[in-house]
CSV table of C-alpha atoms and ligand atoms in Angstrom, one decimal:
chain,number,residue,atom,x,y,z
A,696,UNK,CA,-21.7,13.8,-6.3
A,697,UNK,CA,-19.6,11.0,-6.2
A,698,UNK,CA,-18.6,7.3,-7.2
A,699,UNK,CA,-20.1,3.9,-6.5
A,700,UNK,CA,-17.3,1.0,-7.1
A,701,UNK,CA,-18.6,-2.5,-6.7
A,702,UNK,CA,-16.0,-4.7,-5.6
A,703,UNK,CA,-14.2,-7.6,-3.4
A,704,UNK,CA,-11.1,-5.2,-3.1
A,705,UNK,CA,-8.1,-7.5,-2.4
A,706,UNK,CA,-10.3,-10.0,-1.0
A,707,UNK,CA,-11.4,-13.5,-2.5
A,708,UNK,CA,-15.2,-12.6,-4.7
A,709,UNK,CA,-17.6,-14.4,-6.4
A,710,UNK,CA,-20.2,-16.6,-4.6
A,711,UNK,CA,-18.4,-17.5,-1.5
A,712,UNK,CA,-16.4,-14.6,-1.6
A,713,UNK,CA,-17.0,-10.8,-0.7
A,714,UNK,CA,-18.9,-8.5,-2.8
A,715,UNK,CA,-18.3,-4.5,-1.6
A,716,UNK,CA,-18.8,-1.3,-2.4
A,717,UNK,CA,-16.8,1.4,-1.9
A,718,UNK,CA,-18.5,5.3,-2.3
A,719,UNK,CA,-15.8,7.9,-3.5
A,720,UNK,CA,-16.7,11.4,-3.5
A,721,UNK,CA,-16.0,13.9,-6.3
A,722,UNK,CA,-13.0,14.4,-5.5
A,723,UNK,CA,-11.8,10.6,-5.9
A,724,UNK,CA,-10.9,10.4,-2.3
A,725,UNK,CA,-13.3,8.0,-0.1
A,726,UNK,CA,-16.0,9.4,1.7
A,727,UNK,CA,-15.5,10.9,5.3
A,728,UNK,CA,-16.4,9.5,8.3
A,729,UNK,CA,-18.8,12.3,9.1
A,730,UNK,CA,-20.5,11.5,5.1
A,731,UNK,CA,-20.2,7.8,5.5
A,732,UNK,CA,-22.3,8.7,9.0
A,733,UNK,CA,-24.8,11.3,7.7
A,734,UNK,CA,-25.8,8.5,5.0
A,735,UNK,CA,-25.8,6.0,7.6
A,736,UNK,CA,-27.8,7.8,9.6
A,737,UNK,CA,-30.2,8.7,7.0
A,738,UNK,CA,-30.6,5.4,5.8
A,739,UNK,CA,-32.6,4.4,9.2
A,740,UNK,CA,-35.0,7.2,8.5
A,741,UNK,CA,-35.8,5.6,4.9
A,742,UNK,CA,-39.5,4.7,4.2
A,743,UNK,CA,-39.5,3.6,0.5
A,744,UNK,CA,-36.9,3.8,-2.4
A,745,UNK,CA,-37.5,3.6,-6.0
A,746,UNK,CA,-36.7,0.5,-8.1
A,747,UNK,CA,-37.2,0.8,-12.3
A,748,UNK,CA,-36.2,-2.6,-14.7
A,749,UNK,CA,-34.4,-1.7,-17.5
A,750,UNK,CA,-33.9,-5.3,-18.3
A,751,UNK,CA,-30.6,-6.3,-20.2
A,752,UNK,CA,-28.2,-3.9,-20.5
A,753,UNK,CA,-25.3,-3.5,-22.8
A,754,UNK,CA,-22.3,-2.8,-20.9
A,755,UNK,CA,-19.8,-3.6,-23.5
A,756,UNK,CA,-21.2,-0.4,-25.7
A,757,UNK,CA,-19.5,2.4,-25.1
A,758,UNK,CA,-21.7,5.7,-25.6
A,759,UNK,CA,-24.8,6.5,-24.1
A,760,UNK,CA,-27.8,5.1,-23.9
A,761,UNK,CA,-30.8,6.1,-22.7
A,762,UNK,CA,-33.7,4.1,-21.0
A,763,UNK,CA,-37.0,6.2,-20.4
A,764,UNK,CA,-36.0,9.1,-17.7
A,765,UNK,CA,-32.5,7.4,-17.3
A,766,UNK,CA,-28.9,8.3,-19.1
A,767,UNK,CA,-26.7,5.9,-18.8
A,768,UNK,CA,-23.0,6.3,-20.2
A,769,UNK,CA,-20.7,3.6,-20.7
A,770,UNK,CA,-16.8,4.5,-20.6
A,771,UNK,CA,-14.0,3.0,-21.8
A,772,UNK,CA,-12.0,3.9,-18.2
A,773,UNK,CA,-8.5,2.4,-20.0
A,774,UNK,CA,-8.3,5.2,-22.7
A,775,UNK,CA,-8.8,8.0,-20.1
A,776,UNK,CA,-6.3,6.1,-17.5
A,777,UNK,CA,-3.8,5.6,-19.5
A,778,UNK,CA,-3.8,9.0,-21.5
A,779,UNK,CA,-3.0,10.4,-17.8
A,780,UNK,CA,-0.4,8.0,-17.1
A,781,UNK,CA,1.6,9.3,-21.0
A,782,UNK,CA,1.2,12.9,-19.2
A,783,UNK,CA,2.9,11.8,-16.2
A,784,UNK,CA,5.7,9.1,-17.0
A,785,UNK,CA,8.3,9.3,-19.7
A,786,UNK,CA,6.7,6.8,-22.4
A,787,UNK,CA,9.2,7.3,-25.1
A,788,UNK,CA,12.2,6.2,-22.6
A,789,UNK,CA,10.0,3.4,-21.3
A,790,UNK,CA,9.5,1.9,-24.7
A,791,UNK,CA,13.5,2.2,-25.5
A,792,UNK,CA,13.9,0.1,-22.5
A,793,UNK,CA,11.3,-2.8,-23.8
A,794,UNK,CA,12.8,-2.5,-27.5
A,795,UNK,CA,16.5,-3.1,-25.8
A,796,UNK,CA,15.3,-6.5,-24.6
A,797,UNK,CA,14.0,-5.6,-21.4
A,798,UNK,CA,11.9,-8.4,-20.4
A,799,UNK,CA,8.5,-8.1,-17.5
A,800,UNK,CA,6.0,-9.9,-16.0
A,801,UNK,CA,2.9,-8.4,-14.2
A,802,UNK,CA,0.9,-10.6,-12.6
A,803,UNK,CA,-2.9,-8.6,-13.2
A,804,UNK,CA,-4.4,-11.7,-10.8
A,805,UNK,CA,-7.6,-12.1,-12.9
A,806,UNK,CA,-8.6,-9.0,-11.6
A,807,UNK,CA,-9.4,-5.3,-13.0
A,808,UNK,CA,-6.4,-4.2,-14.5
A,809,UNK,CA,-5.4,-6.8,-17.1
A,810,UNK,CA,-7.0,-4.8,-19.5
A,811,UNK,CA,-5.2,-1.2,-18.3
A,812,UNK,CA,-1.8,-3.8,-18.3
A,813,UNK,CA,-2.7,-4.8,-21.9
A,814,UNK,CA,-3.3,-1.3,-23.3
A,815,UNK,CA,0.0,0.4,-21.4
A,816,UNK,CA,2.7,-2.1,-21.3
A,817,UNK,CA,1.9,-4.3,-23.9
A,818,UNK,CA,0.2,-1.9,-26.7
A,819,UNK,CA,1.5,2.1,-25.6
A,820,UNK,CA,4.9,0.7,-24.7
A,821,UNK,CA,6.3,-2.4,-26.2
A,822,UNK,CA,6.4,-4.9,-23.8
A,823,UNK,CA,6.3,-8.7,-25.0
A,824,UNK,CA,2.1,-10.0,-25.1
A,825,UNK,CA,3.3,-12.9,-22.2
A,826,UNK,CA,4.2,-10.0,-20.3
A,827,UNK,CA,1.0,-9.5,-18.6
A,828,UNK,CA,-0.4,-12.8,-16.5
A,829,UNK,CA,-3.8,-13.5,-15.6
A,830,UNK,CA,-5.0,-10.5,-17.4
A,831,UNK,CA,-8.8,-11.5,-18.2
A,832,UNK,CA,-10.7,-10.4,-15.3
A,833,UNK,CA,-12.9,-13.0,-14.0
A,834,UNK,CA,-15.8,-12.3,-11.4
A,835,UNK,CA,-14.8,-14.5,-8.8
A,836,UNK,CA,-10.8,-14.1,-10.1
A,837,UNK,CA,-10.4,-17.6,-10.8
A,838,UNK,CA,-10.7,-18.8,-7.3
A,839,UNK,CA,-7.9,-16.8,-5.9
A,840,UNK,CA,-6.8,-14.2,-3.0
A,841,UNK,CA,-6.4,-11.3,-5.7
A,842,UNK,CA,-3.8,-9.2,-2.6
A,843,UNK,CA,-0.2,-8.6,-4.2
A,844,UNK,CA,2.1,-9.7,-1.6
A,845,UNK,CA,4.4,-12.4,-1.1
A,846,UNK,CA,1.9,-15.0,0.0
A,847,UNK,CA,-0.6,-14.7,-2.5
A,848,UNK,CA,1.0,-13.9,-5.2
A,849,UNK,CA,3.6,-17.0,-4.0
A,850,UNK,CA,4.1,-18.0,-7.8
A,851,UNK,CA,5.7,-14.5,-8.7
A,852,UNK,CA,8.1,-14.5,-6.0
A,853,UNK,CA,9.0,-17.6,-7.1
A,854,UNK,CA,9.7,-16.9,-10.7
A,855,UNK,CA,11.9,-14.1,-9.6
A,856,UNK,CA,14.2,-16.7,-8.0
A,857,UNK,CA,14.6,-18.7,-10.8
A,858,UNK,CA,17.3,-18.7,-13.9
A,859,UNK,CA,14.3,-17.5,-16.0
A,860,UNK,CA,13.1,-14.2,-13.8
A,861,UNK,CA,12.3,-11.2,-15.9
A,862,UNK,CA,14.1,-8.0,-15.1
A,863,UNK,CA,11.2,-6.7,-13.4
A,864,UNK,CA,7.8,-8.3,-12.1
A,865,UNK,CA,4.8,-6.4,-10.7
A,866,UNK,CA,1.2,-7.6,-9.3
A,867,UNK,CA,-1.7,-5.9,-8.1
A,868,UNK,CA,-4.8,-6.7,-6.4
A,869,UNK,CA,-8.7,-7.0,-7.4
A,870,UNK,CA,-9.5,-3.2,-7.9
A,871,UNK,CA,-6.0,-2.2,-8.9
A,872,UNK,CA,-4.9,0.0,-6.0
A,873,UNK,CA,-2.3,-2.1,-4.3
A,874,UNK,CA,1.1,-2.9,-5.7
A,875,UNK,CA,4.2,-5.3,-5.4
A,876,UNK,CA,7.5,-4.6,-6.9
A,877,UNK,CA,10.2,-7.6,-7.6
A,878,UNK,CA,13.2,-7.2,-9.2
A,879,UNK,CA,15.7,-10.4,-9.9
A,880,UNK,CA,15.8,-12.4,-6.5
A,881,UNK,CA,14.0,-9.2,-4.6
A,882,UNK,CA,10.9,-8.1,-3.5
A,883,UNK,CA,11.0,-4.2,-2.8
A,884,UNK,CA,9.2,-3.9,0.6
A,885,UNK,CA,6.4,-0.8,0.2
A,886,UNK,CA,8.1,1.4,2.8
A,887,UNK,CA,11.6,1.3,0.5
A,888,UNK,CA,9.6,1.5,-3.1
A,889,UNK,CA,8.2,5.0,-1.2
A,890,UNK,CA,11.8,6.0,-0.6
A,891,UNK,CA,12.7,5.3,-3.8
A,892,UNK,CA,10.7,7.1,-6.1
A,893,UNK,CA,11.0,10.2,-3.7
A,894,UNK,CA,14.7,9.8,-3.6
A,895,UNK,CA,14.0,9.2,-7.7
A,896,UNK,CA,10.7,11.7,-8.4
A,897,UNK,CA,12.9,14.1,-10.6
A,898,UNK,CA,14.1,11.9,-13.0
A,899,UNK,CA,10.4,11.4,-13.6
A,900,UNK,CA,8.5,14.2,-16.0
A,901,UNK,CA,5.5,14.7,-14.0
A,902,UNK,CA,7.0,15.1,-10.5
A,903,UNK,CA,10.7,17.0,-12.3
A,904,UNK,CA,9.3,20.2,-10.7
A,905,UNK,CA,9.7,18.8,-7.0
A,906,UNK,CA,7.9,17.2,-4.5
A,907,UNK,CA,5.8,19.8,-2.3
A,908,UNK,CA,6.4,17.1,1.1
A,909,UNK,CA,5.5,13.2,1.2
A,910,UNK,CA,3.3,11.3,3.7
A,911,UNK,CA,3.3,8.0,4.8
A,912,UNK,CA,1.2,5.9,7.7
A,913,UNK,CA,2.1,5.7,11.0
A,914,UNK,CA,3.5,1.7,10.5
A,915,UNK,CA,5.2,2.2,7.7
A,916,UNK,CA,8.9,2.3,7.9
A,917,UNK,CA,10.7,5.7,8.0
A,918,UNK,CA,13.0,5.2,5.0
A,919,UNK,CA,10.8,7.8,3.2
A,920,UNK,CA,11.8,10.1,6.4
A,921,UNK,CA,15.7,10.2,5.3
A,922,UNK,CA,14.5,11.3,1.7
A,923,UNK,CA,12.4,14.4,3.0
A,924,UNK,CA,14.7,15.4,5.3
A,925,UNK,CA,17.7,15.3,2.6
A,926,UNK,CA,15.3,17.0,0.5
A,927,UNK,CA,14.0,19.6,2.5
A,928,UNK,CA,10.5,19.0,2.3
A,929,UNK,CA,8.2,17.9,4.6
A,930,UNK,CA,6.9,14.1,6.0
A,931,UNK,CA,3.8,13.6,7.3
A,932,UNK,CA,3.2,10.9,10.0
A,933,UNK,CA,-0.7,9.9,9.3
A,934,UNK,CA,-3.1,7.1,11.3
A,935,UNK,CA,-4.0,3.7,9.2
A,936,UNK,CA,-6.0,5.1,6.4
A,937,UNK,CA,-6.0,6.4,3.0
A,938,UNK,CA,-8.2,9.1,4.2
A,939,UNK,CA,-5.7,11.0,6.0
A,940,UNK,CA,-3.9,11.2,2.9
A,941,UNK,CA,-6.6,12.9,0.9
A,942,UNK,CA,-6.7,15.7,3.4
A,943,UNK,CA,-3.5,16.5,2.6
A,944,UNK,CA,-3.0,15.9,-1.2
A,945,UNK,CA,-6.7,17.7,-1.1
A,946,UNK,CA,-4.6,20.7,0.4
A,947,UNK,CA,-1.3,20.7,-1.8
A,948,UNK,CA,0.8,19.7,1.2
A,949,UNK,CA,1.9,16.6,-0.5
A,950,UNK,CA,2.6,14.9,-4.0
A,951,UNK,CA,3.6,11.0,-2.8
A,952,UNK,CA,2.0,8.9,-0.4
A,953,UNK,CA,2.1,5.3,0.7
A,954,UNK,CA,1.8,2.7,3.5
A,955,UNK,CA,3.3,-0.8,4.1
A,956,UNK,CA,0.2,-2.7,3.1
A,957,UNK,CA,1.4,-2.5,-0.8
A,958,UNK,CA,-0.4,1.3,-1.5
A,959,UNK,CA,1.5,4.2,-2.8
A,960,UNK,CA,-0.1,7.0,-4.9
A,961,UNK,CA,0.6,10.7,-5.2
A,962,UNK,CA,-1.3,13.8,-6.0
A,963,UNK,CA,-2.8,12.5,-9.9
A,964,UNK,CA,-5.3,10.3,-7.7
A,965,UNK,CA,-7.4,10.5,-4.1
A,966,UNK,CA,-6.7,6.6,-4.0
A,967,UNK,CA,-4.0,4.6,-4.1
A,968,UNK,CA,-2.9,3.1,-7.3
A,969,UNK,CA,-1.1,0.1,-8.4
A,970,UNK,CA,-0.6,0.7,-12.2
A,971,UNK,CA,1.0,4.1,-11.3
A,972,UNK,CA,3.7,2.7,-9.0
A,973,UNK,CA,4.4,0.0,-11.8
A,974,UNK,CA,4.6,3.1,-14.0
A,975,UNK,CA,6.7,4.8,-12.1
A,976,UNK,CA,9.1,2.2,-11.2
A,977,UNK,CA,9.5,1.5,-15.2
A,978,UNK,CA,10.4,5.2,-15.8
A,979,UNK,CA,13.2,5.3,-13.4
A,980,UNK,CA,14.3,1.8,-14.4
A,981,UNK,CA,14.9,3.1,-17.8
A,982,UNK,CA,16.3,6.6,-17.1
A,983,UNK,CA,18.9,5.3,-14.7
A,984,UNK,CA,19.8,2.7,-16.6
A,985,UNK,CA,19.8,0.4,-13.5
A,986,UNK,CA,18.0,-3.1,-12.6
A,987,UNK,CA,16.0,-3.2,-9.5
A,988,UNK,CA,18.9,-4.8,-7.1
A,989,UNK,CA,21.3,-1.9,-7.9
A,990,UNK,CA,18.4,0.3,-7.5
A,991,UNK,CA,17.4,-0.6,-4.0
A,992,UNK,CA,21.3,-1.4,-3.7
A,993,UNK,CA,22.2,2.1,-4.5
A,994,UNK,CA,19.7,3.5,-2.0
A,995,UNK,CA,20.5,1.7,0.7
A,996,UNK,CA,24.1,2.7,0.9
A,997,UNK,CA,23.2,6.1,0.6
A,998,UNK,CA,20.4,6.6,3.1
A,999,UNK,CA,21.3,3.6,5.3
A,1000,UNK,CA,18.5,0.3,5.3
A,1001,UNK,CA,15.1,0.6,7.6
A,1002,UNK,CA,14.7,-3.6,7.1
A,1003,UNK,CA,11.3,-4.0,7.7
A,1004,UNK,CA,9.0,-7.0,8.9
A,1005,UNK,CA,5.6,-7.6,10.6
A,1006,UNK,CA,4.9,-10.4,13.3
A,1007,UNK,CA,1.1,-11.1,13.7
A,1008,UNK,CA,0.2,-12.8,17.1
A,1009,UNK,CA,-3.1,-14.2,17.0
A,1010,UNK,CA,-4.8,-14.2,20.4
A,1011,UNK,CA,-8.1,-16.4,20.4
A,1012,UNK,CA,-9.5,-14.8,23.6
A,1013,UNK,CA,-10.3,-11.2,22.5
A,1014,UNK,CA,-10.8,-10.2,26.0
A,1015,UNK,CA,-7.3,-11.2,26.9
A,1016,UNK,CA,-6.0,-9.2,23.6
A,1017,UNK,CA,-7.7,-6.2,24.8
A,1018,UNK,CA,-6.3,-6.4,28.3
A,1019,UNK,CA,-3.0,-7.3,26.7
A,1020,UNK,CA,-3.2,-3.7,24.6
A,1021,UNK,CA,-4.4,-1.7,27.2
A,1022,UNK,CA,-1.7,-3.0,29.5
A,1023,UNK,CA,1.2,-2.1,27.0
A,1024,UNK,CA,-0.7,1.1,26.6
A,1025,UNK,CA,-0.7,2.1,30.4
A,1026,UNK,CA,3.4,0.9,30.5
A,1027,UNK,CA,4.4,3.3,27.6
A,1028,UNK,CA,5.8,5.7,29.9
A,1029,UNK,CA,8.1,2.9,31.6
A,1030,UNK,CA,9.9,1.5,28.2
A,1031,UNK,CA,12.2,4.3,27.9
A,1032,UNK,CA,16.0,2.9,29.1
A,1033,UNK,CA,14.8,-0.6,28.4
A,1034,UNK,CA,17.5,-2.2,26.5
A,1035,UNK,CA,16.5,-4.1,23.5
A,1036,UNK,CA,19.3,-6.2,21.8
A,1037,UNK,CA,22.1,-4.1,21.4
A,1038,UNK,CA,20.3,-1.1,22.1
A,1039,UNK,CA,17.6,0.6,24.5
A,1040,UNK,CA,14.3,2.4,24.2
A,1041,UNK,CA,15.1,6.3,23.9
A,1042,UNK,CA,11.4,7.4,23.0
A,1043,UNK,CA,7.6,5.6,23.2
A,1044,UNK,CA,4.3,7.2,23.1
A,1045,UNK,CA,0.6,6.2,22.0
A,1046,UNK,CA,0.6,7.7,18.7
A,1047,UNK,CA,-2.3,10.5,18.0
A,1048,UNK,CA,-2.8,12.6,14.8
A,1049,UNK,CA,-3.3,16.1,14.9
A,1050,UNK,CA,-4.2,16.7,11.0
A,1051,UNK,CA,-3.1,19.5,9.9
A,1052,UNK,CA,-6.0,20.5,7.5
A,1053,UNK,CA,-9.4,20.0,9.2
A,1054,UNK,CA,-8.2,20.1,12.5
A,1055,UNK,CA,-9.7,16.5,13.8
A,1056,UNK,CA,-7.9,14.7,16.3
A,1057,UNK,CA,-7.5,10.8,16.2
A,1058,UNK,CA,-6.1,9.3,19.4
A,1059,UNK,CA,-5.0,5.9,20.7
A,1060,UNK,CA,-3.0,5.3,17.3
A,1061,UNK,CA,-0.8,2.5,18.2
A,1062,UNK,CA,2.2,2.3,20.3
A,1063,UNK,CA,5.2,3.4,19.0
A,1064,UNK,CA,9.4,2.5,20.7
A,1065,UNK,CA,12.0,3.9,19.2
A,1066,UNK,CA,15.4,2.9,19.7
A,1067,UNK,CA,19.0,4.2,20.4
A,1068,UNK,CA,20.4,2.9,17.0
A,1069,UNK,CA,17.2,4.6,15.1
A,1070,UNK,CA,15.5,1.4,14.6
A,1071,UNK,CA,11.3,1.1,15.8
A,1072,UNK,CA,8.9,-1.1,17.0
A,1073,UNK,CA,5.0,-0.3,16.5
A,1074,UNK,CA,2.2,-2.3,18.4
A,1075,UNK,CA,-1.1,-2.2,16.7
A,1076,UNK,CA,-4.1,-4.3,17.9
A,1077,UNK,CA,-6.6,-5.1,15.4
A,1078,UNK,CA,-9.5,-7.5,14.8
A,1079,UNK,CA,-11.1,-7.7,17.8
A,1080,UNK,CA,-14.1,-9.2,18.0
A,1081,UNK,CA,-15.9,-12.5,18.4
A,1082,UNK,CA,-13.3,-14.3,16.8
A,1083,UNK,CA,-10.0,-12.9,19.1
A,1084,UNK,CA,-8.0,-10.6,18.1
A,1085,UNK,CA,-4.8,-9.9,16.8
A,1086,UNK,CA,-1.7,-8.0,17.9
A,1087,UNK,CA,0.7,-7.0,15.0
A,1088,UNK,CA,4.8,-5.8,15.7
A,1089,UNK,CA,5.8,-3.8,13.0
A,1090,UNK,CA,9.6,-4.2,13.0
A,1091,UNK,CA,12.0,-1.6,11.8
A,1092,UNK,CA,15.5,-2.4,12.3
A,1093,UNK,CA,18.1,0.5,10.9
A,1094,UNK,CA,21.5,-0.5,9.4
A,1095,UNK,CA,23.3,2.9,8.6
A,1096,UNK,CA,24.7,3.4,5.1
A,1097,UNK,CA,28.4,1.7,4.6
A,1098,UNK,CA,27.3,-0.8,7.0
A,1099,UNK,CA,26.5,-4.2,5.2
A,1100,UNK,CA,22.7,-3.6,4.5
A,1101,UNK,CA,21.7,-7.1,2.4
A,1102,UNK,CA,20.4,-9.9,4.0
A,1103,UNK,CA,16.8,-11.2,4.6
A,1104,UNK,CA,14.7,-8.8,6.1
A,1105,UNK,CA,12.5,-11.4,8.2
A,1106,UNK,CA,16.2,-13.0,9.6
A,1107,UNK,CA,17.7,-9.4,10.6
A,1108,UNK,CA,14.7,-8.4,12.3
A,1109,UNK,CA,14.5,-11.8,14.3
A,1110,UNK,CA,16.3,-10.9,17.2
A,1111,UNK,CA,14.1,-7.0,17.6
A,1112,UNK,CA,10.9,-9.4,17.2
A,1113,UNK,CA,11.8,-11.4,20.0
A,1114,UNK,CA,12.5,-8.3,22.1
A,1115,UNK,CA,9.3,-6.9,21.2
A,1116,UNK,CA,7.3,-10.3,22.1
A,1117,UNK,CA,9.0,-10.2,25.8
A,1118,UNK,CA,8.1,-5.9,25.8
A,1119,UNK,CA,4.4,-6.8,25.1
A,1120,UNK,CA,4.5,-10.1,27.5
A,1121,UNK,CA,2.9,-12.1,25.2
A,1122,UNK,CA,4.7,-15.4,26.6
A,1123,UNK,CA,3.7,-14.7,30.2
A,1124,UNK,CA,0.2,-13.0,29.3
A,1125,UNK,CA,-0.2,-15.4,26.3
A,1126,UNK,CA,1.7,-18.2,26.3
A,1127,UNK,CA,2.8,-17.0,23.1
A,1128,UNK,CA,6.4,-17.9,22.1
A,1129,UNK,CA,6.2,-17.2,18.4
A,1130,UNK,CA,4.2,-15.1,15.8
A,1131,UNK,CA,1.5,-16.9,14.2
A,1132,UNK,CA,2.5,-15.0,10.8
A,1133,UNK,CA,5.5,-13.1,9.4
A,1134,UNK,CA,5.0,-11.1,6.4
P,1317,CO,CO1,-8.0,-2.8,-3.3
């Protein structure tokens, strides 16, 4: 019926840390919110459950074992993974590229998928053993923030700067579904690496035959719009939440997926999955022959840049968050003409999903500007609570191909932040000048 994962996710674990558990369906997609309520619901009617000790068990056996009434099967899930990953990505290519020279380093943060790294890049394809870092799992992951992205996986970012970078580096996070990709000097920001390997998905044997449309969250910048569009296939706009994928990939409407908070996936998996994109990345590196700046480079001048940067503003009173919201809610209909830089607000709404496949509605979405010269701003507010809350400005500033498209993404999109604080009125409201985080 469905899939118990324990696990800290990209959050700190062990003692002081978190300890979840996540229930996936048959499918592989995460439960529902109607499931996740029915069991809710039926947990509050509960007068006993039923405990048994099996004392010790053997997890490092695999086979099955049994324990009075019980079966209990221990799999190797590597073996099975990665068999699926030779069907989909072009492994003899791959290894060329790692017998050539190519050097890597993925950064497995003492979480699950040092052994999965072990088994594909270093054993199936060829890559050097120092190639994978951090690659014991450890229960609380060594003391660190297992999230692949620029903060805490600082070190990475930092190798890729230096005179001894690898070609290509990768990280994911403590249950292996979120990803980072660097290349020399570069990371790829999420809502680019979706672009890319739809703008790249028939070099790449398991996706040659096309793509039947992509999807990505609402936040997440609209490179992977350009791709469709030049494509001919559809893009779906969906609410935060992996959910909203499955629905889709669940129907055949899609085959790639992602958001900007480092997930991408496609239609081999109901969740998303960092090993994959790694995959996927290495196949087109070594059919096009490219590195990862000429890559990014390339697609850039061809479908013009969406830079891309979020500015978190904390706001300690949660009240005055709220109020903050609602009041940017209630002026959406007055942003339109407001000039913004160099350009003016042509569109703005309060984003709300119709999905396509079960019919549900989900309003009130997040606030969405866009602007004369196609770039975006989005205003989510999130956290609330006790503890304040927090408004993020997802920033999407457009620079048409043959324009000059390099440069810093958090310095290019300084001047759209600023007009974004002043549209939300966090200095008068707030007395909030600057965001308390960039990322
Ligand atoms: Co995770």
């Amino acid at each position: 019926m469905g899939g118990f994962l324990l696990t800290a996710s990209h959050n700190p674990g062990g003692p002081e840390g978190d300890f979840g558990l996540k229930f996936n369906t048959a499918s592989g997609g995460q439960a529902s919110e109607v499931l996740t309520d029915r069991i809710f619901q039926t947990s509050r009617s509960l007068s006993r459950y039923l405990t048994t000790d099996l004392g010790p068990l053997d997890f490092d056996r695999i086979g099955e074992q049994r324990h009075g009434e019980l079966l209990l099967e221990i799999v190797d899930p590597v073996a099975g993974y990665a068999d699926k990953m030779e069907s989909l990505f072009d492994f003899a290519r791959i290894r060329e590229l790692f017998s050539g020279g190519f050097r890597m380093r993925f950064d497995a943060m003492h979480a699950v998928t040092g052994p999965y790294a072990q088994e594909l890049f270093v054993r199936r394809l060829g890559a050097a053993p120092e190639s994978v870092d951090n690659g014991v799992p450890l229960e609380d992951f060594g003391g660190g923030h297992p999230d692949p992205n620029p903060v805490d996986a600082a070190d990475l970012v930092r190798l890729m700067d230096t005179e001894q970078a690898p070609d290509f580096a990768a990280a994911s996070d403590g249950d292996g579904d979120r990803n980072m990709i660097l290349g020399r000097g570069l990371m790829v920001s999420p809502g680019d690496s979706l672009a890319i390997l739809a703008a790249n998905a028939h070099l790449v044997p398991g996706y040659a035959s096309g793509l039947a449309g992509v999807a990505r969250s609402m936040p997440t910048s609209r490179a992977v719009d350009v791709v469709a569009e030049r494509l001919g296939i559809p893009c779906f706009e969906t609410p935060t939440g992996w959910r909203f994928f499955c629905n889709l990939l669940e129907a055949g409407k899609i085959d790639l997926c992602g958001e900007e908070s480092f997930g991408t996936s496609s239609s081999h998996a109901r969740e998303k999955d960092g090993l994959w994109a790694v995959l996927f990345w290495l196949n087109l590196l070594a059919v096009s022959g490219k590195d990862v700046p000429t890559l990014v480079a390339d697609h850039w001048q061809e479908y013009g840049r969406h830079v891309y940067c979020r500015h978190d503003y904390f706001i300690a009173d949660s009240k005055l968050g709220r109020d903050l919201f609602d009041g940017l809610e209630a002026a959406v209909g007055k942003l339109v003409g407001r000039s913004c830089g160099r350009a003016e607000i042509c569109q703005s709404d309060i984003f709300s999903y119709h999905d396509p496949v079960d019919g549900s509605v989900s309003d009130h979405q997040g606030v969405r500007a866009v602007l004369s010269d196609g770039s975006r701003i989005v205003f989510r507010l999130s956290g609330t609570g006790t503890a304040g809350a927090t408004l993020r400005i997802y920033l999407e500033r457009f620079i048409p191909s043959g324009q000059n498209c390099t440069g810093a993404a958090a310095e290019l999109t300084a001047e759209l932040g600023r007009s974004a604080r002043d549209i939300a009125r966090l200095p008068d409201l707030a007395g909030l000048s600057r965001p308390s985080g960039i990322i």
